[in-house]
Coordinates of N, CA and C in Angstrom, one line a residue:
X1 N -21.7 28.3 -6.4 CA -22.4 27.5 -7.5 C -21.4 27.1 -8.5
X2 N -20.4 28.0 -9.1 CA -19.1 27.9 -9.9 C -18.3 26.5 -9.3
X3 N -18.1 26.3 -8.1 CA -17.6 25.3 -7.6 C -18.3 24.2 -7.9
X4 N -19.2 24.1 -7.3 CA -20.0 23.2 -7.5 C -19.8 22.2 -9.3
X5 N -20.0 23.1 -9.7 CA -20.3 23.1 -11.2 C -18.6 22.3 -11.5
X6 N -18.5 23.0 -11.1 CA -16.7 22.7 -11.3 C -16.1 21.1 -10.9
X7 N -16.4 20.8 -9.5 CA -16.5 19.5 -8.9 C -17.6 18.7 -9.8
X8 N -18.8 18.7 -10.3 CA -19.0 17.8 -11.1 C -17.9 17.4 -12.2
X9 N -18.2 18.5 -12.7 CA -17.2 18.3 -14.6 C -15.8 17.5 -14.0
X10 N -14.9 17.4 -13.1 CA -14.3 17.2 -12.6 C -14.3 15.6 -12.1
X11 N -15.3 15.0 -11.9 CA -16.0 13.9 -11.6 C -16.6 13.1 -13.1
X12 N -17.1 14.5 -13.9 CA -17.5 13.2 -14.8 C -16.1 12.8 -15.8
X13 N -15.2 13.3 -15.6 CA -13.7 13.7 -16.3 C -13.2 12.2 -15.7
X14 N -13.3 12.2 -15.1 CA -12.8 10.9 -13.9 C -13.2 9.7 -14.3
X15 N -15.2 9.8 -14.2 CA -15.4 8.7 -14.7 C -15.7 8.5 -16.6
X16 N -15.3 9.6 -16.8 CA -14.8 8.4 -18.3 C -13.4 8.6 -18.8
X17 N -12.4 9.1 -17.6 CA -11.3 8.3 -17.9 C -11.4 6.7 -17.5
X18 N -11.9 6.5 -16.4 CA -11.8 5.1 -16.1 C -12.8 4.1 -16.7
X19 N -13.8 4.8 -17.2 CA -14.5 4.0 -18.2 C -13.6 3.6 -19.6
X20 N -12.8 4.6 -19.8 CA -11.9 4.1 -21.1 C -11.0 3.2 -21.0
X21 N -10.1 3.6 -19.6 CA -9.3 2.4 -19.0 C -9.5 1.2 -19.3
X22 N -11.4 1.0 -18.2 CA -11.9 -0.3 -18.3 C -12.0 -0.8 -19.5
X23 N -12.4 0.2 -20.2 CA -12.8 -0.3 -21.9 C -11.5 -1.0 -23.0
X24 N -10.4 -0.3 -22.4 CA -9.1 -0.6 -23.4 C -7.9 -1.1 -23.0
X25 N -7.9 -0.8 -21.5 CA -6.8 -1.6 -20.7 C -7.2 -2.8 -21.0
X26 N -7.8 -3.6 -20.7 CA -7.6 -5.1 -20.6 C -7.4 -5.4 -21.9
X27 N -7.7 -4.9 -23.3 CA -7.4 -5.5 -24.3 C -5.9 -5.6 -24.5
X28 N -5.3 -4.2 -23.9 CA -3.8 -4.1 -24.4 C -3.1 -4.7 -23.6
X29 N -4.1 -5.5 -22.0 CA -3.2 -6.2 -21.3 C -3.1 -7.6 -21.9
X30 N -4.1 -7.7 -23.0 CA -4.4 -9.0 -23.8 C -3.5 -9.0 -24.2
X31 N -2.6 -8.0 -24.9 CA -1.5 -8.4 -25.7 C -0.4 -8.2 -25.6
X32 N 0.1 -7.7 -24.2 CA 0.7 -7.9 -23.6 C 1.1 -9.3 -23.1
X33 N 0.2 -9.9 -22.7 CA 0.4 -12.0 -22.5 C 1.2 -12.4 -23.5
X34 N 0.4 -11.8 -25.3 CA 0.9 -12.4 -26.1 C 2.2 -12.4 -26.8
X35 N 2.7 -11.0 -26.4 CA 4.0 -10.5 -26.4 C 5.0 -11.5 -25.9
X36 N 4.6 -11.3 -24.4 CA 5.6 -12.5 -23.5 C 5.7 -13.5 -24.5
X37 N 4.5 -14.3 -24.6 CA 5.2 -15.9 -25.0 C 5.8 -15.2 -26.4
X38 N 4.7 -14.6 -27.4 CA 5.8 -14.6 -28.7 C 7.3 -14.5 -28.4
X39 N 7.4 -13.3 -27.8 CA 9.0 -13.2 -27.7 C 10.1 -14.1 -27.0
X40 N 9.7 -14.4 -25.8 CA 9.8 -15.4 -25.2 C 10.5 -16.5 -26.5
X41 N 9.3 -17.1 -26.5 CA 9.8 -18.5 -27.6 C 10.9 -18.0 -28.9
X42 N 10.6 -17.2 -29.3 CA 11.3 -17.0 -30.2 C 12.8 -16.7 -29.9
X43 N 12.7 -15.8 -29.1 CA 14.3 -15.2 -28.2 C 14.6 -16.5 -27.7
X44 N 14.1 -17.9 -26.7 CA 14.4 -18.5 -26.7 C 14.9 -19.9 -27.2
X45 N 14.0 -20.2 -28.7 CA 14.3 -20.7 -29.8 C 15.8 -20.3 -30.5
X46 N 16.0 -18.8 -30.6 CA 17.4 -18.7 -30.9 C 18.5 -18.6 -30.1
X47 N 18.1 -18.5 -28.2 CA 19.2 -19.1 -28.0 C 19.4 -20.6 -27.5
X48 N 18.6 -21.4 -28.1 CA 18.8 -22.4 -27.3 C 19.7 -22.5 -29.2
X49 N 19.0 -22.5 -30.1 CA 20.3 -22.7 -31.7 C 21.7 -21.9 -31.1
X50 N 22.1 -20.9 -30.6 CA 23.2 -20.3 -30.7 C 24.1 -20.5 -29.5
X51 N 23.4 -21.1 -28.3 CA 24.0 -21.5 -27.0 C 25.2 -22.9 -27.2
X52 N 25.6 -22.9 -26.8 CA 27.1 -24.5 -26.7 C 26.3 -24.8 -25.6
X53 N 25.6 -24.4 -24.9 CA 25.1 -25.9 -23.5 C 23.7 -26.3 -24.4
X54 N 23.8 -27.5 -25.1 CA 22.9 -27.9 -25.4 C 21.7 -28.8 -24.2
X55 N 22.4 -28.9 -23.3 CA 22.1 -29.4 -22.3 C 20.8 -28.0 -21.6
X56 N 21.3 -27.4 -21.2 CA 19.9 -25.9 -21.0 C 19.5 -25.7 -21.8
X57 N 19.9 -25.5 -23.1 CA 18.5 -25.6 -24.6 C 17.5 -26.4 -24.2
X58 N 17.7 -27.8 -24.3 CA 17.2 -28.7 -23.9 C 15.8 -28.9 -22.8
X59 N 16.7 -27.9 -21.7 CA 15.8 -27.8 -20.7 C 15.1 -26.7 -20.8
X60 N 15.5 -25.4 -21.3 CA 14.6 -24.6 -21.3 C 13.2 -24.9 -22.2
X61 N 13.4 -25.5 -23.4 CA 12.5 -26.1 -24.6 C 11.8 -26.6 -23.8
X62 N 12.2 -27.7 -22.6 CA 10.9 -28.3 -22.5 C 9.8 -27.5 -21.0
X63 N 10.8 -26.9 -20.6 CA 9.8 -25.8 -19.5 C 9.5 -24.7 -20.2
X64 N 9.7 -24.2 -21.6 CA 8.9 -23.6 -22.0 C 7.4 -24.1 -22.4
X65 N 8.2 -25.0 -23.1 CA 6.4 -26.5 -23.3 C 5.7 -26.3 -22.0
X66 N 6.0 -27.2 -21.3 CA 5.1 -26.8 -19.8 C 4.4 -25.6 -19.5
X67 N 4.8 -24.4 -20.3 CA 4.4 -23.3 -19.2 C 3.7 -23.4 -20.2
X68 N 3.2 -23.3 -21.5 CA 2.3 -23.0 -22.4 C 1.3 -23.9 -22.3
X69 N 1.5 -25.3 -22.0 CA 0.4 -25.9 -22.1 C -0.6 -26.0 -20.9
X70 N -1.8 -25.9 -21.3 CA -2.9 -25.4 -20.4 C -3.2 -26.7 -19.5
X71 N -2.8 -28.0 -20.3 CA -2.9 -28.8 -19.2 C -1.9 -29.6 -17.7
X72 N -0.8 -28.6 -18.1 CA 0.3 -28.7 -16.9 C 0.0 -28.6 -15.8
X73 N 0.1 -29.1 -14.9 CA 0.2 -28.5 -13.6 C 1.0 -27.5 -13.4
X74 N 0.4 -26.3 -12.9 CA 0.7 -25.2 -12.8 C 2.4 -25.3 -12.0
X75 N 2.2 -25.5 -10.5 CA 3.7 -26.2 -9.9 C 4.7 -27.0 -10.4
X76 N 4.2 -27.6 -11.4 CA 5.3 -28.0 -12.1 C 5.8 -27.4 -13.6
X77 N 5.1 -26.7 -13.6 CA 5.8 -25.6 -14.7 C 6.6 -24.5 -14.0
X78 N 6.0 -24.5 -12.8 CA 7.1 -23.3 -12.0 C 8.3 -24.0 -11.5
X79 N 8.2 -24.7 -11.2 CA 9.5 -26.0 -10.6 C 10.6 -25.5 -11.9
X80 N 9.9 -26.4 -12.9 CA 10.6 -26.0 -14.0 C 11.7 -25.2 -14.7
X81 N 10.4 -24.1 -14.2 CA 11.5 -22.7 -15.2 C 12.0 -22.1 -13.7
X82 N 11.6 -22.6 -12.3 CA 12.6 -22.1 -11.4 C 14.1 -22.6 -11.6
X83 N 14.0 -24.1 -11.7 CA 15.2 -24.7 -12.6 C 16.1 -24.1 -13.4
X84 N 15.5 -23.7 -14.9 CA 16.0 -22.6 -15.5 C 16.4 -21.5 -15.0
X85 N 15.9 -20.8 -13.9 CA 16.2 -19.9 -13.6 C 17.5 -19.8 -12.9
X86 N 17.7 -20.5 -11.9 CA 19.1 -21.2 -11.1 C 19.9 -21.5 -11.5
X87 N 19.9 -21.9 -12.9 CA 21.1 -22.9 -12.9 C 21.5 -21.8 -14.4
X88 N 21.0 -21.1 -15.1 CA 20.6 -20.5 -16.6 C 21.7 -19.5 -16.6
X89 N 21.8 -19.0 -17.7 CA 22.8 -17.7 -18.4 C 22.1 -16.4 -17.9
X90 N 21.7 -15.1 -18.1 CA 21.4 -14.5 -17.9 C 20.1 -14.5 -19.1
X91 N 20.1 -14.8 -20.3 CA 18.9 -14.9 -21.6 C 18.1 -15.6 -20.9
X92 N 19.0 -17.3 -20.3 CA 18.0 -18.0 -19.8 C 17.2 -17.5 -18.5
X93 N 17.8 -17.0 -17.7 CA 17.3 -16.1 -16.4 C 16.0 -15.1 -16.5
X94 N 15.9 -14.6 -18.0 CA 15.5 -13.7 -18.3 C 13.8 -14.6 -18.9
X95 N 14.0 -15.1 -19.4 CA 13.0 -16.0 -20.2 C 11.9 -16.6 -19.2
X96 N 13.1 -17.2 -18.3 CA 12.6 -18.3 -17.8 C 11.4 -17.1 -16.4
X97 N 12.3 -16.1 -16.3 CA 11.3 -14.8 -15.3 C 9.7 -14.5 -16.6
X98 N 10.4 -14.2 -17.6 CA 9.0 -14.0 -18.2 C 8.1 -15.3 -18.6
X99 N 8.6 -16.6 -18.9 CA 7.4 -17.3 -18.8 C 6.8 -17.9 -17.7
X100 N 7.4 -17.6 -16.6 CA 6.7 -17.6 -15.1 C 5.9 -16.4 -14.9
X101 N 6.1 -15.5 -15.2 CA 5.0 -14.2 -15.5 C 4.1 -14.7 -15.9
X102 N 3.9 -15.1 -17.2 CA 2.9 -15.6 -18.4 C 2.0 -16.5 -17.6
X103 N 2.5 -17.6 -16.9 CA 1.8 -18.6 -16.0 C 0.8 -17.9 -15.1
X104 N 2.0 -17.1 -14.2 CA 0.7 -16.0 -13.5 C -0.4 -15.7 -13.8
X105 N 0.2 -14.9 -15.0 CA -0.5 -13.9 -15.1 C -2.1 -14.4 -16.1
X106 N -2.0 -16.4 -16.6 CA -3.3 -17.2 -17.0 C -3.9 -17.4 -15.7
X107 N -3.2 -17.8 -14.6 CA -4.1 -17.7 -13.5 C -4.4 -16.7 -12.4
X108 N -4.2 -15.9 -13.1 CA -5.0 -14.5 -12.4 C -4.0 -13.9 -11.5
X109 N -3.0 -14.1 -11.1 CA -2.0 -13.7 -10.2 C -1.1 -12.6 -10.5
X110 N -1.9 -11.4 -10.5 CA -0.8 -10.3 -11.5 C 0.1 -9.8 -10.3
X111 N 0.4 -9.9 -8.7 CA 1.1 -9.6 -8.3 C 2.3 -10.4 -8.2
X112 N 2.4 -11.7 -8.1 CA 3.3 -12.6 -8.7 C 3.9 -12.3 -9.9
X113 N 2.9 -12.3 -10.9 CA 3.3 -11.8 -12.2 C 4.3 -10.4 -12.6
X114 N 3.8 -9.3 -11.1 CA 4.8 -8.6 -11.3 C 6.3 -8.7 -10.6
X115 N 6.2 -9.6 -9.9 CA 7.3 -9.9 -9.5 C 8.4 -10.6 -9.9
X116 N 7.6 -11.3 -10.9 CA 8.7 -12.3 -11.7 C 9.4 -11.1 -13.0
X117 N 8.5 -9.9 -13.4 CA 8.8 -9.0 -14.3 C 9.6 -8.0 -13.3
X118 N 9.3 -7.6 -12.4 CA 10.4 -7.0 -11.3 C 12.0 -7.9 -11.4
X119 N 12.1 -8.6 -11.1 CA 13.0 -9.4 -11.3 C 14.0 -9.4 -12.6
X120 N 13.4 -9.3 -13.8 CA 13.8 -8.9 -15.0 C 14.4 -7.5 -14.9
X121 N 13.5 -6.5 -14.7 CA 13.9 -5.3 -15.0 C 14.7 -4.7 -14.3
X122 N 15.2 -5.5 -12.8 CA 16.2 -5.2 -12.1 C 17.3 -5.7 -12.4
X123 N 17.7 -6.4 -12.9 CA 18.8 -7.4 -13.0 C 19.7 -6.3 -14.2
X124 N 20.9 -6.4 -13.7 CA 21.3 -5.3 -14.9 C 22.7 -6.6 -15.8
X125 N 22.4 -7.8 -15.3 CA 23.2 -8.5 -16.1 C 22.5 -9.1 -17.3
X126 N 20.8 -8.7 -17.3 CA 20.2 -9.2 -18.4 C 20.1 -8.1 -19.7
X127 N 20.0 -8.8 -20.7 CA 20.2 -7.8 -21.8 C 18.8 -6.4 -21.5
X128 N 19.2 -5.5 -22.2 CA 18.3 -4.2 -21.6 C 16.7 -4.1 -22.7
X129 N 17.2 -4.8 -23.9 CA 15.9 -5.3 -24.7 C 14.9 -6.1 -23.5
X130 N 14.9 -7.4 -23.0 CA 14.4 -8.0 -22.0 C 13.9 -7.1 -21.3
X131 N 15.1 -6.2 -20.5 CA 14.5 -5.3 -19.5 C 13.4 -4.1 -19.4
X132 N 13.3 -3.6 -20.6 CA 12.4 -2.7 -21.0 C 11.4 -3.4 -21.3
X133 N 11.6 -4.5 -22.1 CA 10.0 -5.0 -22.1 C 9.1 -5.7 -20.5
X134 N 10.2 -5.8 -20.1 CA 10.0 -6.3 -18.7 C 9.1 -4.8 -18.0
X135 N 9.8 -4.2 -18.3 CA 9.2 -2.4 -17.9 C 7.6 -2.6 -18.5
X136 N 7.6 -2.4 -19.7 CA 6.5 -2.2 -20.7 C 4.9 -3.0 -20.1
X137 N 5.8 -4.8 -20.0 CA 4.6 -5.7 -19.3 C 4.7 -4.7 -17.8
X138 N 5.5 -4.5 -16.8 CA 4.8 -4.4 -16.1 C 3.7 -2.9 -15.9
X139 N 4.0 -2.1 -16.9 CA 3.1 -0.8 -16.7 C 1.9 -1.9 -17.2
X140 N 1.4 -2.4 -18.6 CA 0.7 -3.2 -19.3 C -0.3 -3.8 -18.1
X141 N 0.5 -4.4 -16.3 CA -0.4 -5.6 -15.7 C -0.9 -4.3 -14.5
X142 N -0.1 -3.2 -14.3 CA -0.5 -3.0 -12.9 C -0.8 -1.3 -12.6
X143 N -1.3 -0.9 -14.4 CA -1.4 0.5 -14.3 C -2.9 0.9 -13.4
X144 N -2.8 1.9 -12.6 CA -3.9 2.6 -12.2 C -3.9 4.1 -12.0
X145 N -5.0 4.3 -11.5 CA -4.7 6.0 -11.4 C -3.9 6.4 -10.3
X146 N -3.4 5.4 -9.4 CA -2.3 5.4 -8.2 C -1.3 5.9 -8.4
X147 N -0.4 4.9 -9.5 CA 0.7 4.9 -9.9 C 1.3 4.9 -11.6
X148 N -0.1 6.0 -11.9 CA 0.2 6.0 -13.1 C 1.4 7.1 -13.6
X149 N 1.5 7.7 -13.0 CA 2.8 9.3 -12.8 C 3.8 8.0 -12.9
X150 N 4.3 7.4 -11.7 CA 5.4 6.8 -11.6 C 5.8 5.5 -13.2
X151 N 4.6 5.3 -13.4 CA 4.8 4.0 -14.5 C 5.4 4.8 -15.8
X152 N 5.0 5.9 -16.3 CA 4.8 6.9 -16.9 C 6.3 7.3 -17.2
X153 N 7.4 8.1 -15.7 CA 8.4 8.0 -15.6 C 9.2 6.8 -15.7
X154 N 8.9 5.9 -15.6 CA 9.8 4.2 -16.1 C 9.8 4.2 -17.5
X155 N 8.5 4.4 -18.2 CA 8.7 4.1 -19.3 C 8.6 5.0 -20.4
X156 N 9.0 6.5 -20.2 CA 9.9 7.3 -21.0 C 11.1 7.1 -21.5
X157 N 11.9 6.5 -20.8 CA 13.4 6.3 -21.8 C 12.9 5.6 -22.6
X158 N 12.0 4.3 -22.1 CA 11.7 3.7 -23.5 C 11.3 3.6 -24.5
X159 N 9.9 5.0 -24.4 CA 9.5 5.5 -25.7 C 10.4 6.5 -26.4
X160 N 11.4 6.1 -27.4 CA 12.1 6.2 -28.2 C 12.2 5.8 -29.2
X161 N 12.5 6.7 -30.2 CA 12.3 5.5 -31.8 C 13.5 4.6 -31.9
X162 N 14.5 4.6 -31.2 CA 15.6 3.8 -30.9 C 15.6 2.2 -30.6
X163 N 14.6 2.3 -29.5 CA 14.2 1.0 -28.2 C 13.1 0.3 -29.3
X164 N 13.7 -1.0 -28.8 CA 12.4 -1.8 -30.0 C 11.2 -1.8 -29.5
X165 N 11.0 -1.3 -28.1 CA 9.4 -1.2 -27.6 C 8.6 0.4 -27.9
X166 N 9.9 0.9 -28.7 CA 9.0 2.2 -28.6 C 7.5 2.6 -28.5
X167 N 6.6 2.0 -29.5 CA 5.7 2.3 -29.9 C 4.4 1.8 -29.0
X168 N 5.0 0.6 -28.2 CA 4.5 0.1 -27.5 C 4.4 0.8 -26.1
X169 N 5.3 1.2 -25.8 CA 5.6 2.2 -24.4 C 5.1 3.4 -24.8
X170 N 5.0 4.2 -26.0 CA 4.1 5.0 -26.4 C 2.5 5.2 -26.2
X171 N 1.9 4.0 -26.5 CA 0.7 3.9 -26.3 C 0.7 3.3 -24.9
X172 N 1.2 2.8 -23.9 CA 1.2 2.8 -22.5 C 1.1 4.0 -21.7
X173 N 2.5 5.0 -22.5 CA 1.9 6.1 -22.1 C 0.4 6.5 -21.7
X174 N 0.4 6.9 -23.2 CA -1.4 7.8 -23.5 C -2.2 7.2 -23.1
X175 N -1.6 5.8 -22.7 CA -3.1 4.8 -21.8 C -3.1 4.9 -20.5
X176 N -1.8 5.2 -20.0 CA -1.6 5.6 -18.3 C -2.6 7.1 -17.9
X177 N -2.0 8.2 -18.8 CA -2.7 9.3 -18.6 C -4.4 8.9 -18.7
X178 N -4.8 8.1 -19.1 CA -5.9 8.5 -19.1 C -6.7 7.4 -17.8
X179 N -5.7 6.4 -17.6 CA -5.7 5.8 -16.7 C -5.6 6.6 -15.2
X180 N -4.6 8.3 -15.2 CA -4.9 8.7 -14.1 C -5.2 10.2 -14.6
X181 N -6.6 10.2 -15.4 CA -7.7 11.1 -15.5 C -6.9 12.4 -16.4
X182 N -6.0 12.3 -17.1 CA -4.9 12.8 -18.3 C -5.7 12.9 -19.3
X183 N -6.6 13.0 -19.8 CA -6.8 12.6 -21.2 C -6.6 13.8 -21.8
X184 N -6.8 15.0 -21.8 CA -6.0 16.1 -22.8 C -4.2 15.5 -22.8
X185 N -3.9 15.1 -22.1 CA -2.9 14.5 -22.3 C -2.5 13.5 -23.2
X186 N -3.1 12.5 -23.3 CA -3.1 11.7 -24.1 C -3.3 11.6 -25.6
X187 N -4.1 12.4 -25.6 CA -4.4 12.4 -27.2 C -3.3 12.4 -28.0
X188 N -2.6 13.8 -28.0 CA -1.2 14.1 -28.8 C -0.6 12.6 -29.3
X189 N -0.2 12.2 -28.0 CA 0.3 10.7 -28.5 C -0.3 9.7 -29.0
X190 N -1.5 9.6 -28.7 CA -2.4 8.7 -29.6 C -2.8 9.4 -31.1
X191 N -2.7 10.9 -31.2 CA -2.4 11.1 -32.4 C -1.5 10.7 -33.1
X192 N -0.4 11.1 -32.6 CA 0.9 10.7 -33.4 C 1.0 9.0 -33.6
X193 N 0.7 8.3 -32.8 CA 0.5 6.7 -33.1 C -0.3 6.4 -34.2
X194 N -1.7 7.1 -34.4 CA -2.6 6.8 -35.5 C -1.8 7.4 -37.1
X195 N -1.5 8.7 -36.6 CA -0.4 8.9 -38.2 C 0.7 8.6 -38.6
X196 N 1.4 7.6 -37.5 CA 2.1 7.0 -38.2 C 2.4 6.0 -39.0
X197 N 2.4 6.0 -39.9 CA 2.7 5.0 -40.9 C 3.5 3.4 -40.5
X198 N 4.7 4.2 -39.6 CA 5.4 3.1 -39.6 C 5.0 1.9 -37.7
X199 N 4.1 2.5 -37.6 CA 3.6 2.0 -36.8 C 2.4 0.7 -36.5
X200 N 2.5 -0.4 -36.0 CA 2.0 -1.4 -35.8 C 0.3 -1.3 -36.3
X201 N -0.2 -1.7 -37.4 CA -1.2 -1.4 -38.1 C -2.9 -1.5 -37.0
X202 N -2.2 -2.8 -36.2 CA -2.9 -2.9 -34.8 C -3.7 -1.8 -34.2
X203 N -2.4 -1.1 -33.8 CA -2.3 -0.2 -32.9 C -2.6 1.0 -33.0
X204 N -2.5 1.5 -34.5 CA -2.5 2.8 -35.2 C -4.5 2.1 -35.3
X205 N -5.0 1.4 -35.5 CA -6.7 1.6 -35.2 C -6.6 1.4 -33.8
X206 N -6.5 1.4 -32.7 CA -6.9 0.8 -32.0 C -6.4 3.0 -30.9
X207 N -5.5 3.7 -32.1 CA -5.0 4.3 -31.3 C -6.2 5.9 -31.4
X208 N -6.9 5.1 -33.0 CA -7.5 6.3 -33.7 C -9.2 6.4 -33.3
X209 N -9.4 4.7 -32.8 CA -10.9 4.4 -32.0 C -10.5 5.2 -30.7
X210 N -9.7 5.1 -29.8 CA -9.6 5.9 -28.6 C -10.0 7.3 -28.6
X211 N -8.9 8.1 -29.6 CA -9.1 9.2 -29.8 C -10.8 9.6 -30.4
X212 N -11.3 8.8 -30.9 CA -12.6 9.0 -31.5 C -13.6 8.7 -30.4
X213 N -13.6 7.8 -29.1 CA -14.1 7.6 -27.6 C -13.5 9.2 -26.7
X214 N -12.6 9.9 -27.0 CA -11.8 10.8 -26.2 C -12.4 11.9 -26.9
X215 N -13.2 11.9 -28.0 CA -13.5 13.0 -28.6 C -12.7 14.1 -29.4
X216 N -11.5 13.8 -29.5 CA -10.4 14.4 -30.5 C -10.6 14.6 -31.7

């Protein structure tokens, strides 16, 4: 009967980790999208100012236009930044993989999407800022309770107060664990997110509503 008892609690543990999942993953996969472009444009706004090929400024500016606007054809925004991609520096290499993600990932294609973020985070000639966030989106598009151990191990080096993603790969963390049925796990870290001060004002509610759904 102890077993028994045991195999439920064990099941209901389960389903409201993945009820929280459901409940909070897709939001932080919301801002994850927004990440890309913000950074994206802006990393690429200053290198197209600080680049001598004004000529790939040029081009990357306007295949970034393309990928953001909703009424592109989709194929021709990938043409595009495949363009960029081929012919580009390694920034532009880098960019042009994440706003091909971003495309994806509006029309529902997160395995494409991870592939163009694969692509980033393998490349060791692209800067390692890029590649970590490259890491970050892809825990962000394709966590489950499968492969939530292994996403988890990727993105430890990067929760560091060092890495400009820290805080972000922090709460990926505590979101994986509970994505693969961790939630005594998680809390700690969603503690430490909510008290810290210096942490994304966002994120610090969003880290203190979990814990308050987690019962902490």
């Amino acid at each position: 009967m102890v077993d028994i008892f045991q195999e439920v609690e064990e099941d209901l543990k389960r389903e409201r980790s993945e009820e929280l999942w459901r409940k909070y993953g897709k939001y932080v996969i919301g801002v994850a999208a927004a990440i890309v472009l913000g950074v994206a444009g802006r990393e690429g706004w200053k290198t197209y100012e600080q680049t001598t090929s004004i000529e790939n400024g040029t081009r990357l500016a306007n295949a970034v236009e393309l990928a953001q606007d909703s009424a592109t054809d989709e194929d021709a925004a990938l043409a595009a930044l495949d363009a960029i991609i081929a012919d580009g520096n390694a920034d532009f290499i880098a960019l042009g993989h994440f706003q091909k993600a971003a495309v994806y990932l509006r029309a529902d294609a997160k395995p494409s999407a991870i592939n163009e973020l694969e692509a980033i985070a393998g490349n060791s000639d692209i800067d390692q800022v890029y590649r970590d966030l490259a890491v970050v989106q892809i825990a962000m598009n394709s966590a489950s309770e499968a492969n939530a151990q292994e996403l988890i191990t990727r993105l430890e080096p990067i929760a560091v107060p060092e890495n400009a993603w820290y805080y972000s790969a922090r709460e990926m963390i505590a979101l994986l664990h509970i994505a693969g049925g961790e939630v005594e796990a998680a809390k700690p870290l969603l503690t430490e997110i909510a008290d810290d001060n210096s942490a994304p004002a966002g994120m610090r509610a969003r880290a203190s509503e979990i814990l308050k759904a987690v019962g902490a």
